[in-house]
Amino acid sequence: MATSPTVTLNNGVEIPQLGFGVFKVKPTETVSAVTTALRVGYRHIDTAEMYGNEKEVGLAITASGLDRDDVFVTSKLNNSHHPYSDALAAFDRTLSDLGLEYVDLFLIHWPLPAVGDFVETWRALESVYRDDRARAIGVSNFHADHLRRLLDETELVPAVNQIEAHPYLTQEPLRAFNASHGIKNEAWSPLARGRVLDDPTIKDVVDRTGRTAAQVVLRWHIQLGNIVFPKSVRLDRIEENFNIFDFELSGEDMAAISKLDRGERTGPDPDTFNYVPD
Ligand SMILES: NC(=O)c1ccc[n+]([C@@H]2O[C@H](COP(=O)([O-])OP(=O)(O)OC[C@H]3O[C@@H](n4cnc5c(N)ncnc54)[C@H](OP(=O)(O)O)[C@@H]3O)[C@@H](O)[C@H]2O)c1
């Protein structure tokens, strides 16, 4: 069975570079999708309280019969729980919903700069890390100025920053900022939810390599060093997206895909996204 290479986080923890994302996977489809992904060889699942499927992710992991240590599980703190004690309580619920004693990675889902103080939220994540209930902690959707506040005002450097990134939004400056602080880049919506797959430049690379457009784009991420977790509910695509470790893109193809950057987001801008669910 194929396996994903791993990336070493700033505390020595290893994370599989290719994982499986479950945003917009309905609870009724989640056990089946995660079970399929684990069968195919994925050993890294990216979920969140906001996705409403932590329980089903946990059920699929338990039912897989795999050792807990062999599956890397990420979840994220929902936007309504930024105050310190709320964050601790929400973390407890996440562990309980997943049916796990610890998560491998726990993230602040969005910085919500206009709503609250993510520095206080980060201190709650530091606490669960110190209690060994999260093997690593990090952030998601943080811009450099948000990260600078954490770097200046708190003790632990985030292990990752999970940001939207794909050929239409390469995030070069933020990726470089993260890297310069030892923060690994995780790319969400690595396929831009499918929008990049018909691009003529990607099609050229498809013609040259004989691989699919999704494989080309995921391979581009892997060679850039991004950690990715494409989502699919289809067995054929779950397999296709995992089979990217037996070919390599040339320097020219890598550069051509990176040149597609046009600053185009599929999701909201973290500076103005301040949605807090009831
Ligand atoms: N931190 C954050 O704020 C944040 C935000 C968004 C996402 N994420 C994480 O990132 C993960 C991935 O992002 P995403 O789900 O938004 O987008 P994505 O992985 O870029 O794209 C998923 C879409 O592409 C389709 N697809 C998947 N593989 C394909 C293939 N081989 N060929 C053609 N189409 C394919 C899927 O459809 P089918 O399911 O029908 O195959 C789905 O519509 C999420 O699941 C979540 O874990 C995090």
mmCIF file of C-alpha atoms in Angstrom, residues 7 27 53 67 80 96-97 143 151-152 159 169-170 172 176 195 198 204-205 208-209 216 220-221 259 276:
data_model
loop_
_atom_site.group_PDB
_atom_site.id
_atom_site.type_symbol
_atom_site.label_atom_id
_atom_site.label_comp_id
_atom_site.label_asym_id
_atom_site.label_seq_id
_atom_site.Cartn_x
_atom_site.Cartn_y
_atom_site.Cartn_z
ATOM 1 C CA VAL A 7 6.764 16.492 7.654
ATOM 2 C CA PRO A 27 -22.390 13.343 8.889
ATOM 3 C CA ASN A 53 -18.789 15.414 11.784
ATOM 4 C CA ASP A 67 -3.689 1.694 16.250
ATOM 5 C CA SER A 80 -17.900 30.840 19.176
ATOM 6 C CA SER A 96 -15.369 13.466 23.710
ATOM 7 C CA ASP A 97 -17.077 13.697 20.284
ATOM 8 C CA HIS A 143 -2.152 36.605 8.507
ATOM 9 C CA LEU A 151 5.069 35.420 18.532
ATOM 10 C CA ASP A 152 5.476 38.599 20.632
ATOM 11 C CA ALA A 159 3.321 24.282 14.678
ATOM 12 C CA LEU A 169 -3.782 31.786 -4.520
ATOM 13 C CA THR A 170 -0.203 30.689 -3.939
ATOM 14 C CA GLU A 172 3.970 33.194 -1.406
ATOM 15 C CA ALA A 176 7.621 32.480 3.442
ATOM 16 C CA ARG A 195 -11.851 25.417 -9.912
ATOM 17 C CA ASP A 198 -9.730 22.948 -16.120
ATOM 18 C CA ASP A 204 -0.580 21.128 -20.550
ATOM 19 C CA VAL A 205 1.089 19.443 -17.582
ATOM 20 C CA ARG A 208 2.981 15.914 -20.595
ATOM 21 C CA THR A 209 2.792 13.705 -17.487
ATOM 22 C CA VAL A 216 -0.770 17.416 -10.891
ATOM 23 C CA TRP A 220 2.711 20.726 -7.012
ATOM 24 C CA HIS A 221 1.682 21.313 -3.365
ATOM 25 C CA LYS A 259 2.622 31.633 -12.128
ATOM 26 C CA VAL A 276 -19.569 33.621 15.122
#
